[in-house]
Amino acid sequence: MYIYFLIQSLFKRKMFYSLFEIALSKPRLGKYLVAVQGNHEKAMYLYKLNMQLSQALFGILHIFEVTLRNSIDLYYCSYFNNKDWLRDGCGEDGMFSQPGLTRSGYDAKAKILKIQSKLGESYSHDKLLTELSMGFWVYLFAPLEFKAGGQGLHKIYKMRPKATPQKVLFHELHDIKRLRNRIAHHEPICFNRHLQPSIARTKMVYHLIIKHLTWLGYDPSILLMDIDIPDPIFTSINEMNSTLCS
């Protein structure tokens, strides 16, 4: 009788995985299967942990993105003495019309003009502000954009170590943006480049977010007070990796 129920249980698990695979696609779920050495049940569990981790980090990333955007807006409104600095920066002598600015591979002016056109008569600076992506704000720290903006944007990080250059800020922000985009596109954030369960990279970026919020002059424990901290999920993924390696 025990053997019968064991066979039934194994059959149900295999059936569940097959349905899961059809719904999510074999290539997507296949990465998780490789990560857990072909164990169907663990693959579904790891997928669940990845979703939980993404959900926990999405709220944290939201707070960070809005905080960064508003800090940049306040700085440039004051620096240019202009509350419509984004739109006016696309003018003939504006910040976003500087020669060679698109050499960085990111055309900030084109992004602004496209959104302005879409907004039409309902345009306002605040609406333009909220339509621009995190990539836009991050690239304001790229070398050419940073120079075009007066080379003082790093000052928004009031609590940063004074020797911290713009280059470091840009690369760290780029890492945060990359994680945000992976979550937005439902990509895995729970294993390394060798497809092994690992939260090392994700945890490192999470700590970058906390550090940047602190450097911007905020207490992360207050800003993130009601948002789930992902530490228990980090632990669960680490435990799974330890089990596979033992």
mmCIF file of C-alpha atoms in Angstrom:
data_model
loop_
_atom_site.group_PDB
_atom_site.id
_atom_site.type_symbol
_atom_site.label_atom_id
_atom_site.label_comp_id
_atom_site.label_asym_id
_atom_site.label_seq_id
_atom_site.Cartn_x
_atom_site.Cartn_y
_atom_site.Cartn_z
ATOM 1 C CA MET A 1 0.000 0.000 0.000
ATOM 2 C CA TYR A 2 2.876 2.377 0.843
ATOM 3 C CA ILE A 3 4.440 1.762 -2.567
ATOM 4 C CA TYR A 4 1.090 2.538 -4.215
ATOM 5 C CA PHE A 5 0.745 5.895 -2.453
ATOM 6 C CA LEU A 6 4.387 6.717 -3.180
ATOM 7 C CA ILE A 7 3.827 6.084 -6.903
ATOM 8 C CA GLN A 8 0.643 8.175 -6.796
ATOM 9 C CA SER A 9 2.481 11.010 -5.077
ATOM 10 C CA LEU A 10 5.323 10.938 -7.601
ATOM 11 C CA PHE A 11 2.827 10.895 -10.472
ATOM 12 C CA LYS A 12 0.986 13.938 -9.084
ATOM 13 C CA ARG A 13 4.238 15.856 -8.615
ATOM 14 C CA LYS A 14 5.289 15.120 -12.176
ATOM 15 C CA MET A 15 1.852 16.164 -13.437
ATOM 16 C CA PHE A 16 2.003 19.412 -11.462
ATOM 17 C CA TYR A 17 5.432 20.180 -12.883
ATOM 18 C CA SER A 18 4.224 19.453 -16.433
ATOM 19 C CA LEU A 19 1.353 21.929 -16.006
ATOM 20 C CA PHE A 20 3.758 24.453 -14.497
ATOM 21 C CA GLU A 21 6.121 23.985 -17.441
ATOM 22 C CA ILE A 22 3.330 24.445 -20.015
ATOM 23 C CA ALA A 23 2.142 27.640 -18.311
ATOM 24 C CA LEU A 24 5.575 29.230 -17.874
ATOM 25 C CA SER A 25 7.408 27.701 -20.880
ATOM 26 C CA LYS A 26 10.116 25.061 -20.911
ATOM 27 C CA PRO A 27 13.040 27.494 -21.529
ATOM 28 C CA ARG A 28 12.040 29.730 -18.589
ATOM 29 C CA LEU A 29 11.508 26.918 -16.111
ATOM 30 C CA GLY A 30 14.450 24.948 -17.485
ATOM 31 C CA LYS A 31 16.918 27.358 -15.849
ATOM 32 C CA TYR A 32 15.473 26.520 -12.445
ATOM 33 C CA LEU A 33 15.573 22.803 -13.211
ATOM 34 C CA VAL A 34 19.273 23.045 -14.068
ATOM 35 C CA ALA A 35 19.900 25.043 -10.876
ATOM 36 C CA VAL A 36 18.436 22.267 -8.682
ATOM 37 C CA GLN A 37 20.055 19.406 -10.589
ATOM 38 C CA GLY A 38 16.869 18.182 -12.257
ATOM 39 C CA ASN A 39 14.631 17.975 -9.187
ATOM 40 C CA HIS A 40 11.132 19.027 -10.368
ATOM 41 C CA GLU A 41 9.769 19.786 -6.911
ATOM 42 C CA LYS A 42 12.776 21.915 -5.961
ATOM 43 C CA ALA A 43 12.592 23.737 -9.310
ATOM 44 C CA MET A 44 9.010 24.831 -8.552
ATOM 45 C CA TYR A 45 10.018 25.812 -5.011
ATOM 46 C CA LEU A 46 12.963 27.870 -6.258
ATOM 47 C CA TYR A 47 10.672 29.587 -8.770
ATOM 48 C CA LYS A 48 8.331 30.461 -5.881
ATOM 49 C CA LEU A 49 11.248 31.822 -3.826
ATOM 50 C CA ASN A 50 12.350 33.930 -6.810
ATOM 51 C CA MET A 51 8.835 35.417 -7.062
ATOM 52 C CA GLN A 52 8.777 36.192 -3.333
ATOM 53 C CA LEU A 53 12.205 37.804 -3.512
ATOM 54 C CA SER A 54 11.169 39.876 -6.541
ATOM 55 C CA GLN A 55 8.006 41.022 -4.748
ATOM 56 C CA ALA A 56 9.955 42.037 -1.645
ATOM 57 C CA LEU A 57 12.544 43.971 -3.638
ATOM 58 C CA PHE A 58 10.048 45.626 -5.979
ATOM 59 C CA GLY A 59 8.614 47.800 -3.205
ATOM 60 C CA ILE A 60 12.116 48.720 -2.007
ATOM 61 C CA LEU A 61 13.165 49.601 -5.553
ATOM 62 C CA HIS A 62 10.035 51.730 -5.964
ATOM 63 C CA ILE A 63 10.887 53.787 -2.882
ATOM 64 C CA PHE A 64 14.490 54.173 -4.027
ATOM 65 C CA GLU A 65 13.623 55.166 -7.604
ATOM 66 C CA VAL A 66 11.148 57.862 -6.518
ATOM 67 C CA THR A 67 13.536 59.158 -3.844
ATOM 68 C CA LEU A 68 16.419 59.378 -6.338
ATOM 69 C CA ARG A 69 14.222 61.064 -8.973
ATOM 70 C CA ASN A 70 12.897 63.659 -6.548
ATOM 71 C CA SER A 71 16.380 64.392 -5.185
ATOM 72 C CA ILE A 72 17.674 65.011 -8.713
ATOM 73 C CA ASP A 73 14.675 67.185 -9.566
ATOM 74 C CA LEU A 74 15.125 69.347 -6.458
ATOM 75 C CA TYR A 75 18.818 69.791 -7.207
ATOM 76 C CA TYR A 76 18.389 70.853 -10.836
ATOM 77 C CA CYS A 77 15.368 73.065 -10.105
ATOM 78 C CA SER A 78 17.641 74.973 -7.739
ATOM 79 C CA TYR A 79 20.801 74.764 -9.891
ATOM 80 C CA PHE A 80 19.090 76.103 -13.026
ATOM 81 C CA ASN A 81 16.644 78.270 -11.024
ATOM 82 C CA ASN A 82 13.987 76.740 -13.264
ATOM 83 C CA LYS A 83 11.119 74.445 -12.236
ATOM 84 C CA ASP A 84 10.781 73.254 -15.845
ATOM 85 C CA TRP A 85 14.458 72.376 -16.308
ATOM 86 C CA LEU A 86 13.734 69.127 -18.145
ATOM 87 C CA ARG A 87 11.739 70.683 -20.977
ATOM 88 C CA ASP A 88 13.836 73.840 -21.183
ATOM 89 C CA GLY A 89 17.000 71.753 -21.100
ATOM 90 C CA CYS A 90 16.046 70.545 -24.599
ATOM 91 C CA GLY A 91 16.281 74.092 -25.973
ATOM 92 C CA GLU A 92 19.089 75.276 -28.238
ATOM 93 C CA ASP A 93 21.560 75.977 -25.421
ATOM 94 C CA GLY A 94 20.030 73.583 -22.907
ATOM 95 C CA MET A 95 21.677 70.851 -20.891
ATOM 96 C CA PHE A 96 20.338 68.086 -23.143
ATOM 97 C CA SER A 97 21.369 69.811 -26.386
ATOM 98 C CA GLN A 98 25.098 69.805 -25.677
ATOM 99 C CA PRO A 99 27.229 68.533 -28.618
ATOM 100 C CA GLY A 100 28.117 64.852 -28.498
ATOM 101 C CA LEU A 101 25.800 64.083 -25.588
ATOM 102 C CA THR A 102 24.370 61.005 -27.325
ATOM 103 C CA ARG A 103 27.822 59.409 -27.506
ATOM 104 C CA SER A 104 27.075 57.687 -24.195
ATOM 105 C CA GLY A 105 24.462 55.626 -26.045
ATOM 106 C CA TYR A 106 21.522 57.208 -24.217
ATOM 107 C CA ASP A 107 19.569 60.030 -25.858
ATOM 108 C CA ALA A 108 17.993 61.843 -22.910
ATOM 109 C CA LYS A 109 16.689 64.677 -25.096
ATOM 110 C CA ALA A 110 14.820 62.256 -27.360
ATOM 111 C CA LYS A 111 13.206 60.628 -24.293
ATOM 112 C CA ILE A 112 12.004 63.982 -22.964
ATOM 113 C CA LEU A 113 10.646 65.206 -26.304
ATOM 114 C CA LYS A 114 8.825 61.929 -26.932
ATOM 115 C CA ILE A 115 7.029 62.081 -23.579
ATOM 116 C CA GLN A 116 6.286 65.793 -24.001
ATOM 117 C CA SER A 117 4.688 65.061 -27.370
ATOM 118 C CA LYS A 118 2.647 62.222 -25.889
ATOM 119 C CA LEU A 119 1.363 64.420 -23.059
ATOM 120 C CA GLY A 120 0.350 67.192 -25.464
ATOM 121 C CA GLU A 121 -1.913 69.805 -23.863
ATOM 122 C CA SER A 122 -1.929 67.902 -20.560
ATOM 123 C CA TYR A 123 1.826 68.475 -20.204
ATOM 124 C CA SER A 124 3.227 69.529 -16.861
ATOM 125 C CA HIS A 125 6.677 69.198 -15.345
ATOM 126 C CA ASP A 126 5.363 66.778 -12.715
ATOM 127 C CA LYS A 127 3.772 64.532 -15.346
ATOM 128 C CA LEU A 128 6.969 64.525 -17.393
ATOM 129 C CA LEU A 129 8.913 63.706 -14.247
ATOM 130 C CA THR A 130 6.844 60.607 -13.469
ATOM 131 C CA GLU A 131 6.922 59.330 -17.070
ATOM 132 C CA LEU A 132 10.718 59.177 -17.282
ATOM 133 C CA SER A 133 12.261 55.788 -16.534
ATOM 134 C CA MET A 134 14.834 54.926 -13.906
ATOM 135 C CA GLY A 135 17.368 54.578 -16.728
ATOM 136 C CA PHE A 136 16.948 58.284 -17.473
ATOM 137 C CA TRP A 137 17.837 59.295 -13.916
ATOM 138 C CA VAL A 138 20.746 56.887 -13.712
ATOM 139 C CA TYR A 139 22.262 58.162 -16.976
ATOM 140 C CA LEU A 140 22.334 61.703 -15.612
ATOM 141 C CA PHE A 141 25.375 60.417 -13.705
ATOM 142 C CA ALA A 142 27.096 59.150 -16.880
ATOM 143 C CA PRO A 143 30.248 61.189 -17.695
ATOM 144 C CA LEU A 144 28.849 63.329 -20.548
ATOM 145 C CA GLU A 145 25.458 63.945 -18.931
ATOM 146 C CA PHE A 146 27.118 64.713 -15.588
ATOM 147 C CA LYS A 147 29.360 67.292 -17.255
ATOM 148 C CA ALA A 148 26.450 68.835 -19.191
ATOM 149 C CA GLY A 149 24.570 69.236 -15.920
ATOM 150 C CA GLY A 150 27.326 71.257 -14.286
ATOM 151 C CA GLN A 151 29.293 68.414 -12.642
ATOM 152 C CA GLY A 152 27.608 68.864 -9.282
ATOM 153 C CA LEU A 153 24.812 66.285 -9.257
ATOM 154 C CA HIS A 154 26.727 64.047 -6.846
ATOM 155 C CA LYS A 155 25.995 66.681 -4.190
ATOM 156 C CA ILE A 156 22.513 65.196 -3.739
ATOM 157 C CA TYR A 157 24.337 62.435 -1.820
ATOM 158 C CA LYS A 158 24.775 64.598 1.252
ATOM 159 C CA MET A 159 25.986 61.765 3.472
ATOM 160 C CA ARG A 160 28.374 60.092 1.023
ATOM 161 C CA PRO A 161 32.070 59.817 1.883
ATOM 162 C CA LYS A 162 33.574 62.960 0.390
ATOM 163 C CA ALA A 163 36.057 61.062 -1.760
ATOM 164 C CA THR A 164 33.279 59.143 -3.566
ATOM 165 C CA PRO A 165 33.480 60.117 -7.273
ATOM 166 C CA GLN A 166 30.608 60.391 -9.744
ATOM 167 C CA LYS A 167 31.967 57.335 -11.574
ATOM 168 C CA VAL A 168 31.354 55.081 -8.564
ATOM 169 C CA LEU A 169 27.838 56.437 -8.100
ATOM 170 C CA PHE A 170 27.032 55.837 -11.774
ATOM 171 C CA HIS A 171 28.239 52.228 -11.765
ATOM 172 C CA GLU A 172 26.396 51.405 -8.540
ATOM 173 C CA LEU A 173 23.205 53.017 -9.828
ATOM 174 C CA HIS A 174 23.595 51.007 -13.032
ATOM 175 C CA ASP A 175 23.725 47.796 -10.964
ATOM 176 C CA ILE A 176 20.529 48.822 -9.157
ATOM 177 C CA LYS A 177 18.838 49.614 -12.473
ATOM 178 C CA ARG A 178 19.874 46.228 -13.886
ATOM 179 C CA LEU A 179 18.241 44.425 -10.943
ATOM 180 C CA ARG A 180 15.116 46.552 -11.292
ATOM 181 C CA ASN A 181 14.856 45.661 -14.989
ATOM 182 C CA ARG A 182 15.308 41.939 -14.327
ATOM 183 C CA ILE A 183 12.453 42.022 -11.832
ATOM 184 C CA ALA A 184 10.272 44.093 -14.183
ATOM 185 C CA HIS A 185 10.795 41.512 -16.956
ATOM 186 C CA HIS A 186 10.188 38.533 -14.630
ATOM 187 C CA GLU A 187 13.767 37.299 -14.975
ATOM 188 C CA PRO A 188 15.440 35.162 -12.272
ATOM 189 C CA ILE A 189 17.428 36.932 -9.558
ATOM 190 C CA CYS A 190 18.127 33.837 -7.465
ATOM 191 C CA PHE A 191 21.138 32.204 -9.100
ATOM 192 C CA ASN A 192 24.604 33.007 -10.367
ATOM 193 C CA ARG A 193 26.042 32.925 -13.890
ATOM 194 C CA HIS A 194 26.719 29.204 -13.452
ATOM 195 C CA LEU A 195 22.963 28.621 -12.849
ATOM 196 C CA GLN A 196 23.488 27.673 -9.209
ATOM 197 C CA PRO A 197 21.068 28.908 -6.511
ATOM 198 C CA SER A 198 22.759 32.046 -5.211
ATOM 199 C CA ILE A 199 21.651 35.400 -3.822
ATOM 200 C CA ALA A 200 25.154 36.896 -3.615
ATOM 201 C CA ARG A 201 24.651 39.345 -6.492
ATOM 202 C CA THR A 202 21.083 40.271 -5.544
ATOM 203 C CA LYS A 203 21.973 40.724 -1.884
ATOM 204 C CA MET A 204 24.914 42.949 -2.867
ATOM 205 C CA VAL A 205 22.593 45.201 -4.910
ATOM 206 C CA TYR A 206 20.041 45.248 -2.085
ATOM 207 C CA HIS A 207 22.752 46.595 0.231
ATOM 208 C CA LEU A 208 23.678 49.163 -2.442
ATOM 209 C CA ILE A 209 20.084 50.443 -2.336
ATOM 210 C CA ILE A 210 20.220 50.754 1.453
ATOM 211 C CA LYS A 211 23.585 52.531 1.203
ATOM 212 C CA HIS A 212 22.368 54.973 -1.457
ATOM 213 C CA LEU A 213 19.230 55.833 0.545
ATOM 214 C CA THR A 214 21.491 56.542 3.521
ATOM 215 C CA TRP A 215 23.875 58.644 1.427
ATOM 216 C CA LEU A 216 20.891 60.624 0.110
ATOM 217 C CA GLY A 217 20.240 61.602 3.713
ATOM 218 C CA TYR A 218 17.392 59.253 4.639
ATOM 219 C CA ASP A 219 16.962 56.591 7.275
ATOM 220 C CA PRO A 220 16.096 53.386 5.354
ATOM 221 C CA SER A 221 14.438 51.872 8.440
ATOM 222 C CA ILE A 222 11.895 54.715 8.318
ATOM 223 C CA LEU A 223 11.415 54.850 4.539
ATOM 224 C CA LEU A 224 11.036 51.055 4.300
ATOM 225 C CA MET A 225 9.171 50.629 7.593
ATOM 226 C CA ASP A 226 6.154 48.759 6.198
ATOM 227 C CA ILE A 227 7.912 46.970 3.346
ATOM 228 C CA ASP A 228 8.973 43.331 3.697
ATOM 229 C CA ILE A 229 12.729 42.933 4.142
ATOM 230 C CA PRO A 230 13.966 40.015 1.986
ATOM 231 C CA ASP A 231 16.352 38.454 4.554
ATOM 232 C CA PRO A 232 14.193 35.324 5.231
ATOM 233 C CA ILE A 233 14.034 34.615 1.478
ATOM 234 C CA PHE A 234 17.793 35.107 1.153
ATOM 235 C CA THR A 235 18.167 32.502 3.917
ATOM 236 C CA SER A 236 15.820 30.009 2.205
ATOM 237 C CA ILE A 237 17.726 30.216 -1.098
ATOM 238 C CA ASN A 238 21.052 29.836 0.721
ATOM 239 C CA GLU A 239 19.720 26.771 2.525
ATOM 240 C CA MET A 240 18.624 25.242 -0.775
ATOM 241 C CA ASN A 241 22.091 25.789 -2.221
ATOM 242 C CA SER A 242 23.692 24.225 0.860
ATOM 243 C CA THR A 243 21.445 21.153 0.473
ATOM 244 C CA LEU A 244 22.396 20.741 -3.184
ATOM 245 C CA CYS A 245 26.115 21.107 -2.439
ATOM 246 C CA SER A 246 26.136 18.662 0.491
#
